[in-house]
Each structure stands twice: as C-alpha cells, then as structure tokens.
Short mmCIF file of C-alpha atoms in Angstrom, two decimals:
data_model
loop_
_atom_site.label_atom_id
_atom_site.label_comp_id
_atom_site.label_asym_id
_atom_site.label_seq_id
_atom_site.Cartn_x
_atom_site.Cartn_y
_atom_site.Cartn_z
CA MET A 1 129.16 53.10 90.74
CA HIS A 2 131.51 49.90 91.61
CA ILE A 3 131.93 48.38 94.83
CA SER A 4 134.80 45.99 95.63
CA ALA A 5 134.40 42.25 97.37
CA PHE A 6 135.58 38.67 97.59
CA ALA A 7 133.71 36.61 99.09
CA ALA A 8 129.88 36.66 100.03
CA SER A 9 127.99 39.50 102.21
CA GLN A 10 125.30 38.52 104.59
CA PHE A 11 122.99 41.98 104.99
CA PRO A 12 121.59 42.83 108.36
CA GLY A 13 118.07 41.38 109.20
CA SER A 14 119.09 38.85 106.31
CA PRO A 15 120.19 34.81 106.02
CA MET A 16 120.68 36.15 102.89
CA LYS A 17 124.77 35.87 101.32
CA VAL A 18 125.51 37.89 98.10
CA TYR A 19 129.10 37.03 96.06
CA TRP A 20 130.64 40.34 94.96
CA SER A 21 132.55 38.58 92.31
CA ARG A 22 135.31 41.73 91.68
CA GLN A 23 133.71 44.34 90.92
CA GLN A 24 130.34 44.20 90.52
CA SER A 25 128.31 47.41 88.90
CA MET A 26 124.96 48.67 92.07
CA HIS A 27 122.92 48.14 89.79
CA ARG A 28 123.05 44.71 88.83
CA VAL A 29 123.21 44.36 92.38
CA ARG A 30 119.89 45.30 93.22
CA PHE A 31 118.59 43.43 89.59
CA HIS A 32 119.87 40.19 91.74
CA PHE A 33 117.78 42.01 95.26
CA LEU A 34 114.71 42.91 93.05
CA ARG A 35 114.76 39.00 92.10
CA HIS A 36 115.40 37.30 95.08
CA PRO A 37 113.46 39.88 97.38
CA HIS A 38 113.76 38.53 100.89
CA PRO A 39 110.53 40.38 102.93
CA ASN A 40 112.87 40.82 106.78
CA LEU A 41 114.83 43.11 104.21
CA PHE A 42 113.64 44.71 100.74
CA ALA A 43 110.18 44.67 101.70
CA CYS A 44 110.32 48.27 100.44
CA GLU A 45 112.36 48.20 97.58
CA GLU A 46 113.99 51.46 97.93
CA ILE A 47 114.52 51.97 101.48
CA SER A 48 116.12 48.37 101.77
CA PHE A 49 117.63 49.52 98.56
CA THR A 50 119.44 52.15 100.02
CA ARG A 51 120.48 50.65 103.18
CA ALA A 52 122.32 48.16 101.81
CA LYS A 53 124.15 50.58 99.08
CA ASN A 54 124.75 52.73 102.59
CA ALA A 55 125.80 49.57 104.56
CA TYR A 56 128.92 48.45 102.28
CA ALA A 57 129.35 52.08 100.45
CA PHE A 58 132.87 52.72 101.39
CA ARG A 59 133.83 50.11 99.13
CA VAL A 60 132.86 52.46 96.77
CA ASP A 61 136.25 53.75 97.79
CA VAL A 62 138.74 51.94 96.87
CA SER A 63 137.95 51.64 92.96
CA HIS A 64 137.13 55.43 93.64
CA ALA A 65 140.17 57.46 95.52
CA SER A 66 142.62 54.15 93.14
CA ALA A 67 141.27 55.14 89.44
CA ASN A 68 140.47 59.45 89.95
CA LEU A 69 142.74 61.36 92.41
CA THR A 70 140.04 62.98 94.59
CA PRO A 71 139.54 61.92 98.54
CA PRO A 72 138.15 59.02 99.81
CA ARG A 73 134.32 60.07 101.02
CA PHE A 74 133.53 57.06 102.98
CA LEU A 75 136.24 56.42 105.20
CA SER A 76 134.65 57.96 108.61
CA ILE A 77 131.86 55.11 107.43
CA GLN A 78 134.03 53.05 107.52
CA ALA A 79 136.30 53.62 110.61
CA LYS A 80 133.50 55.12 112.50
CA ILE A 81 134.44 57.90 113.98
CA PRO A 82 133.64 61.85 112.31
CA THR A 83 135.85 63.38 109.37
CA PRO A 84 136.45 66.73 109.18
CA SER A 85 137.14 67.50 105.63
CA LYS A 86 140.55 69.16 106.12
CA PRO A 87 141.32 66.93 109.19
CA THR A 88 144.56 68.40 110.99
CA LEU A 89 147.80 66.25 111.85
CA ASP A 90 146.06 64.99 114.60
CA GLU A 91 142.09 63.72 113.57
CA GLU A 92 144.09 61.75 110.68
CA ILE A 93 146.08 59.67 113.15
CA SER A 94 143.27 58.93 115.62
CA LEU A 95 141.43 58.30 111.72
CA PHE A 96 144.39 55.82 111.31
CA ARG A 97 143.75 54.28 114.90
CA ALA A 98 140.30 53.47 114.20
CA LEU A 99 140.87 51.79 111.55
CA ASN A 100 143.62 49.73 112.68
CA SER A 101 141.55 48.79 115.43
CA GLN A 102 139.14 46.80 113.28
CA TRP A 103 142.04 44.61 112.34
CA PRO A 104 140.47 40.95 114.18
CA ASP A 105 142.46 39.54 116.18
CA SER A 106 142.35 36.30 113.94
CA PHE A 107 144.87 37.77 111.48
CA PRO A 108 148.58 35.87 113.76
CA PHE A 109 151.09 38.84 114.96
CA SER A 110 154.45 39.19 113.38
CA PRO A 111 157.61 41.52 113.72
CA ILE A 112 157.00 44.57 111.63
CA VAL A 113 159.63 45.11 108.96
CA VAL A 114 160.50 48.54 108.61
CA TYR A 115 162.49 48.53 105.28
CA GLU A 116 164.76 51.35 104.02
CA GLY A 117 162.35 54.51 102.96
CA MET A 118 158.88 53.65 105.24
CA ASP A 119 158.39 55.50 108.00
CA ASP A 120 156.12 53.60 111.30
CA ILE A 121 152.18 54.25 108.64
CA THR A 122 153.62 52.88 105.52
CA ALA A 123 156.02 49.86 107.76
CA TYR A 124 152.77 48.75 109.63
CA ILE A 125 150.52 49.16 106.26
CA PHE A 126 152.80 46.74 104.38
CA HIS A 127 152.93 44.71 106.93
CA ARG A 128 149.43 44.00 106.57
CA VAL A 129 150.61 43.67 102.43
CA ARG A 130 152.43 41.17 103.03
CA GLN A 131 150.15 39.36 105.40
CA LEU A 132 147.37 39.34 102.79
CA SER A 133 150.06 38.37 100.09
CA SER A 134 150.81 35.32 102.60
CA LEU A 135 147.10 34.25 103.08
CA ALA A 136 146.58 34.20 98.71
CA SER A 137 148.72 31.78 98.64
CA GLN A 138 147.39 29.78 101.92
CA ILE A 139 144.21 29.40 99.82
CA HIS A 140 145.56 28.91 96.57
CA ALA A 141 147.55 25.87 97.75
CA SER A 142 143.96 25.22 99.77
CA ASN A 143 141.66 22.60 99.71
CA PRO A 144 139.01 25.23 97.57
CA LYS A 145 135.73 22.80 98.98
CA SER A 146 137.26 22.64 102.80
CA GLU A 147 135.40 24.43 105.23
CA ALA A 148 139.36 26.23 106.94
CA THR A 149 139.80 27.26 103.28
CA GLU A 150 136.37 28.75 103.33
CA GLU A 151 137.61 30.59 107.06
CA VAL A 152 140.59 31.95 105.39
CA ARG A 153 139.21 33.67 102.21
CA GLN A 154 136.72 35.42 104.62
CA GLN A 155 139.35 36.46 106.39
CA TYR A 156 141.37 37.94 103.25
CA THR A 157 138.26 39.59 102.61
CA GLN A 158 138.22 41.13 105.42
CA GLY A 159 142.00 41.88 105.55
CA MET A 160 141.41 42.95 102.05
CA VAL A 161 139.30 45.82 102.82
CA LEU A 162 140.52 47.34 106.39
CA LEU A 163 143.81 47.03 104.09
CA GLU A 164 143.00 49.29 100.87
CA GLY A 165 141.05 51.48 103.34
CA GLN A 166 144.02 52.03 105.02
CA ILE A 167 146.17 52.80 102.45
CA ASN A 168 143.56 55.67 100.79
CA ALA A 169 143.65 57.33 104.15
CA SER A 170 147.66 57.22 104.05
CA ILE A 171 147.07 58.84 100.50
CA TRP A 172 144.94 61.29 101.71
CA SER A 173 146.76 62.55 105.35
CA LEU A 174 147.10 65.69 103.42
CA ALA A 175 149.13 67.15 107.30
CA ARG A 176 151.24 63.82 107.78
CA ASN A 177 152.50 63.98 104.66
CA ASN A 178 153.55 67.99 104.66
CA VAL A 179 154.98 66.51 107.93
CA ARG A 180 156.93 63.99 106.25
CA GLN A 181 158.05 66.61 103.21
CA HIS A 182 158.52 69.15 104.98
CA GLY A 183 158.67 68.75 109.22
CA SER A 184 156.49 71.21 112.05
CA THR A 185 157.27 72.89 115.32
CA SER A 186 157.51 69.84 116.92
CA GLN A 187 158.85 67.24 114.30
CA PRO A 188 161.59 67.53 111.79
CA ARG A 189 160.82 66.01 107.62
CA ALA A 190 161.64 63.02 106.87
CA ASP A 191 165.05 61.54 106.26
CA ASP A 192 165.53 61.49 102.34
CA SER A 193 165.02 57.66 101.02
CA VAL A 194 161.02 58.13 102.62
CA ARG A 195 160.37 61.66 101.46
CA SER A 196 161.71 60.38 97.86
CA CYS A 197 160.19 57.02 98.41
CA THR A 198 155.80 57.66 100.75
CA ARG A 199 154.36 59.03 97.07
CA THR A 200 155.33 54.95 94.35
CA TRP A 201 155.72 53.67 97.90
CA HIS A 202 151.62 54.63 98.00
CA GLY A 203 150.75 53.89 94.20
CA THR A 204 152.64 51.00 94.05
CA CYS A 205 150.91 48.87 97.32
CA LEU A 206 147.58 49.91 95.51
CA LEU A 207 149.04 48.23 91.45
CA TYR A 208 150.19 45.42 93.62
CA ILE A 209 146.11 45.15 95.13
CA HIS A 210 144.78 45.28 91.51
CA LEU A 211 147.48 43.18 89.65
CA PHE A 212 147.76 40.16 92.45
CA LEU A 213 145.18 40.89 95.54
CA ARG A 214 142.86 40.90 93.58
CA ARG A 215 144.03 38.35 90.68
CA ALA A 216 142.65 41.33 88.34
CA HIS A 217 144.46 39.92 85.76
CA THR A 218 142.33 36.83 85.56
CA GLY A 219 139.76 38.87 84.10
CA PRO A 220 138.90 42.21 81.46
CA LYS A 221 142.03 44.79 80.76
CA SER A 222 140.94 47.54 83.75
CA ILE A 223 140.57 51.33 83.72
CA ILE A 224 141.48 50.90 87.46
CA ILE A 225 145.10 48.95 86.58
CA SER A 226 146.03 51.74 84.14
CA LYS A 227 145.44 54.52 85.68
CA VAL A 228 147.83 53.61 88.88
CA ALA A 229 150.16 52.01 86.25
CA THR A 230 150.98 55.88 84.56
CA ARG A 231 150.58 56.89 88.55
CA VAL A 232 153.02 54.86 89.56
CA LYS A 233 155.13 56.00 86.21
CA TYR A 234 154.77 59.59 87.55
CA SER A 235 155.64 58.81 90.48
CA LEU A 236 159.19 58.04 89.14
CA ARG A 237 159.49 60.90 86.56
CA ILE A 238 158.75 63.80 88.36
CA LEU A 239 162.06 61.74 90.73
CA SER A 240 165.55 64.15 90.10
CA GLU A 241 168.99 61.65 89.52
CA THR A 242 169.93 62.14 93.16
CA GLU A 243 166.22 61.29 94.87
CA LEU A 244 166.13 57.94 92.08
CA TRP A 245 169.52 56.74 92.32
CA VAL A 246 171.04 57.96 95.61
CA SER A 247 168.34 58.00 97.81
CA PHE A 248 165.50 55.46 96.20
CA PRO A 249 166.97 52.67 98.26
CA LYS A 250 168.09 49.99 95.37
CA PRO A 251 166.01 47.40 96.72
CA PHE A 252 162.55 49.26 96.88
CA LEU A 253 163.23 50.67 93.38
CA LEU A 254 163.84 46.51 92.04
CA TRP A 255 160.14 45.10 94.00
CA VAL A 256 158.69 48.72 91.99
CA LEU A 257 160.04 48.14 88.19
CA CYS A 258 158.56 44.32 88.43
CA ILE A 259 155.38 45.02 89.43
CA VAL A 260 154.84 48.69 87.46
CA GLY A 261 156.63 46.51 84.99
CA VAL A 262 154.52 43.56 84.71
CA ALA A 263 151.50 45.80 84.69
CA GLU A 264 153.50 47.98 81.52
CA SER A 265 153.67 44.46 79.65
CA GLY A 266 149.69 44.26 79.53
CA VAL A 267 149.30 41.57 82.82
CA GLY A 268 145.13 43.75 83.51
CA GLN A 269 145.07 47.12 81.75
CA LEU A 270 144.98 48.47 78.53
CA PRO A 271 147.72 48.57 76.84
CA VAL A 272 147.89 52.95 76.61
CA TYR A 273 145.56 55.52 78.33
CA GLY A 274 146.18 59.02 79.64
CA GLY A 275 149.12 59.36 79.97
CA ASP A 276 151.04 56.38 78.91
CA THR A 277 152.77 56.05 75.99
CA SER A 278 154.31 53.20 73.91
CA GLY A 279 157.32 53.87 74.92
CA ASP A 280 157.13 53.39 78.61
CA LYS A 281 158.41 49.90 78.44
CA MET A 282 161.20 51.07 77.78
CA TRP A 283 161.31 53.21 79.87
CA LEU A 284 160.95 51.16 82.36
CA LEU A 285 163.02 48.64 80.82
CA GLN A 286 166.22 51.04 81.11
CA ILE A 287 165.80 52.17 84.24
CA LEU A 288 165.55 48.27 85.77
CA GLY A 289 169.13 47.52 83.09
CA LYS A 290 171.19 50.48 84.93
CA LEU A 291 169.65 49.28 88.08
CA ARG A 292 170.30 45.76 87.44
CA GLY A 293 173.95 47.22 87.11
CA ILE A 294 174.09 49.09 90.13
CA MET A 295 172.72 46.60 92.17
CA GLY A 296 175.13 43.42 90.20
CA LEU A 297 172.87 41.48 89.22
CA GLU A 298 172.61 39.30 86.63
CA SER A 299 170.52 36.16 87.12
CA TRP A 300 166.62 36.42 87.92
CA GLU A 301 166.99 34.68 91.38
CA GLU A 302 169.17 36.93 92.11
CA ALA A 303 166.52 39.00 92.46
CA LYS A 304 163.61 36.97 93.26
CA ALA A 305 166.02 36.55 96.41
CA ILE A 306 165.44 40.70 97.02
CA VAL A 307 162.08 41.25 95.95
CA THR A 308 159.49 38.29 97.99
CA GLN A 309 161.34 40.24 100.87
CA PHE A 310 158.52 42.93 100.35
CA ALA A 311 155.67 41.40 99.10
CA TRP A 312 154.87 37.96 96.73
CA VAL A 313 152.30 36.08 95.78
CA GLU A 314 154.19 32.74 93.83
CA HIS A 315 152.38 31.29 91.28
CA LEU A 316 150.99 34.91 90.09
CA PHE A 317 153.53 37.34 90.44
CA ASN A 318 157.10 35.09 90.00
CA ALA A 319 155.79 34.37 85.99
CA PRO A 320 155.05 37.84 84.67
CA SER A 321 157.74 39.19 86.82
CA ARG A 322 160.80 36.41 85.09
CA THR A 323 159.51 37.86 81.52
CA PHE A 324 159.84 41.86 81.86
CA TRP A 325 163.63 40.92 84.18
CA GLU A 326 164.50 38.55 80.98
CA ASN A 327 163.49 41.46 78.63
CA SER A 328 165.24 44.02 80.40
CA ASP A 329 169.10 41.78 79.11
CA MET A 330 169.22 44.31 76.30
CA PHE A 331 169.64 47.60 78.50
CA LEU A 332 171.72 45.74 81.58
CA MET A 333 174.72 48.22 81.50
CA GLY A 334 177.73 47.79 84.26
CA VAL A 335 177.71 43.73 85.94
CA ALA A 336 181.18 43.20 85.60
#
C-alpha cells in the first residue's frame, strides 16, 4: 500500500513532521515512526500507527484508483460525508461539492475557461489543474529556502491532494457519466464533443499530474504512469473515425497527444506494460502527423502556442514535448 504526498505532514497531537517523498510505502513510514517515537502520539505502537494510517488513508486513492480500474475507497473520508457504494446523481454532486468546498481561499480566483469538449464539472477541475501548474512554475522560479516558497509549497501540497480526489470522484461518478452519454428525464445528453472527450480527459489529466505535477520523470520508472498512459491510448483507440476526427476538438487532441507522447517516449514509465506494444509510439506519431496537416501546423512554436492554453509547466514540459513533435515530421500530411 502506498501513499502520496509532496511536503512535510504534521500529525495530530504531535510536533513531528514527516516528509512524504513522492510515494512511500506504509511499512517504511511505520519504520520511521518506530525509530523516532513521540510519547503523545505513539504511546501504543499499533494504535498510533493505525491513527496515522487512517488520517492519511485517502491518499492511497491517488495511486490505487489511477493505477487499477477499481473505485476509490476513501473519498468519503476526505469529503467528510457518507458516500454509499452506488451513489445517485444527487449524491455524486453532493460529494463533488463537499470536496470543492475544501479548497482554501489562498488559491486566487480566476475565470474558469470551459474548453470545447468539457462540461461544467470537468472545466472546473481542469481550472484547478491549471492553477497547480502555475504554482509548480512559481516554485521552480523561487528561492527554495525562502519562507514564501515554503508557503507556496504547502499550498501546492494541499491542492494536489484535493485535485486528485476530485478527479477520482469524477472518474467514478457513474450516474453523471451515464447522463453525459445518454441523458435523463430531466437532462439532455452531452454534446458530441463532451461524449467523445470525457474518458480521454480524465486519463490525460491523471497522466499529466503523474508526469509533470508530481515530477515523476525524475525518479524510477513508474508502473502507474505506464498504466495511465495505456488508459489514455485505449480511450483514443475505441473512438470511431467520426468521433476522433470530427467530434474531438482538435486543439485538445493536440494537447493530449503531447502528454501521452511524452510518456510513450519513456519519460517516467516502463517501456512496455500490459496492453502497450512497441508500435504505440508510431501510432501516436501518425495521429499527430495527420492532425498537424488538418490544423496546418508546421512548427513547434505554432503548436506550443495552442497547447500552452491548456495546462503547461514550461521547465518540465517543453523539451520532451518538442522532441515528440519533431519525431512526427516523417508522418506529416497535408501541410502546404
């Protein structure tokens, strides 16, 4: 079992802080506590460890639900409201609102952009992805030892936990996804672009988080990234020609291809995992080459001007995305 975190965590009733470096297994955290006990929190070893584990259990959802196709188990703990195993549409909306209410006022308000292919829920969550991308860039450009940077880093940590919980809640909002696809007695079904994009949107946001916001590419190869990349590719493969080339918004498809293309190039993931094949990268490059022709894009600078409108962390994203883009030159079709 793993938990994910991005800063030092303060446990209730204890002055102790533990730095959760990317992902740490629970037995390693337990080993740390046993070597550095605190009388207030760890008078009874097993009970204390259970308290610590339960307090941060919802963090498991990030790696577990995104890596394995199973519903998240601890969102009701994070949202602080009871959630039935098969919630209704109203209960799913209540869960989303409860998670949304936990975002602190320290996150500055800015207009929410509803891109083509998104509805109100996905547009709001993507707004948070953009905010955290901006914070990641701010942290990179700041003095790492300053108090201001530490405050931003803590804000970033809190935001990441909330963001990943909301994405997982949205993925498993089965009632809402059913309304998107088929409509209901009170709501029409979503338009063609939303119905074509939603599955890909969820997977790509998770992949973007693991690749760039978690900076997973600086560490060991990740099975999680491999699995999520496979999910994104599958979401594209199951689309019909009409869904992919007519309904799917082309600027968003360009951003998706840059993200999954970076992962497929080996940044942060295992070379071949599960349903992946050695031909997947070529398949993605062929799609990108055709898309470039349709959009009339000849240079990386033209493409970058489009993808940066979505979510972008310059110092992490630019170089690998540009390399993937340039590799598609041999598949370029239709640019005058």
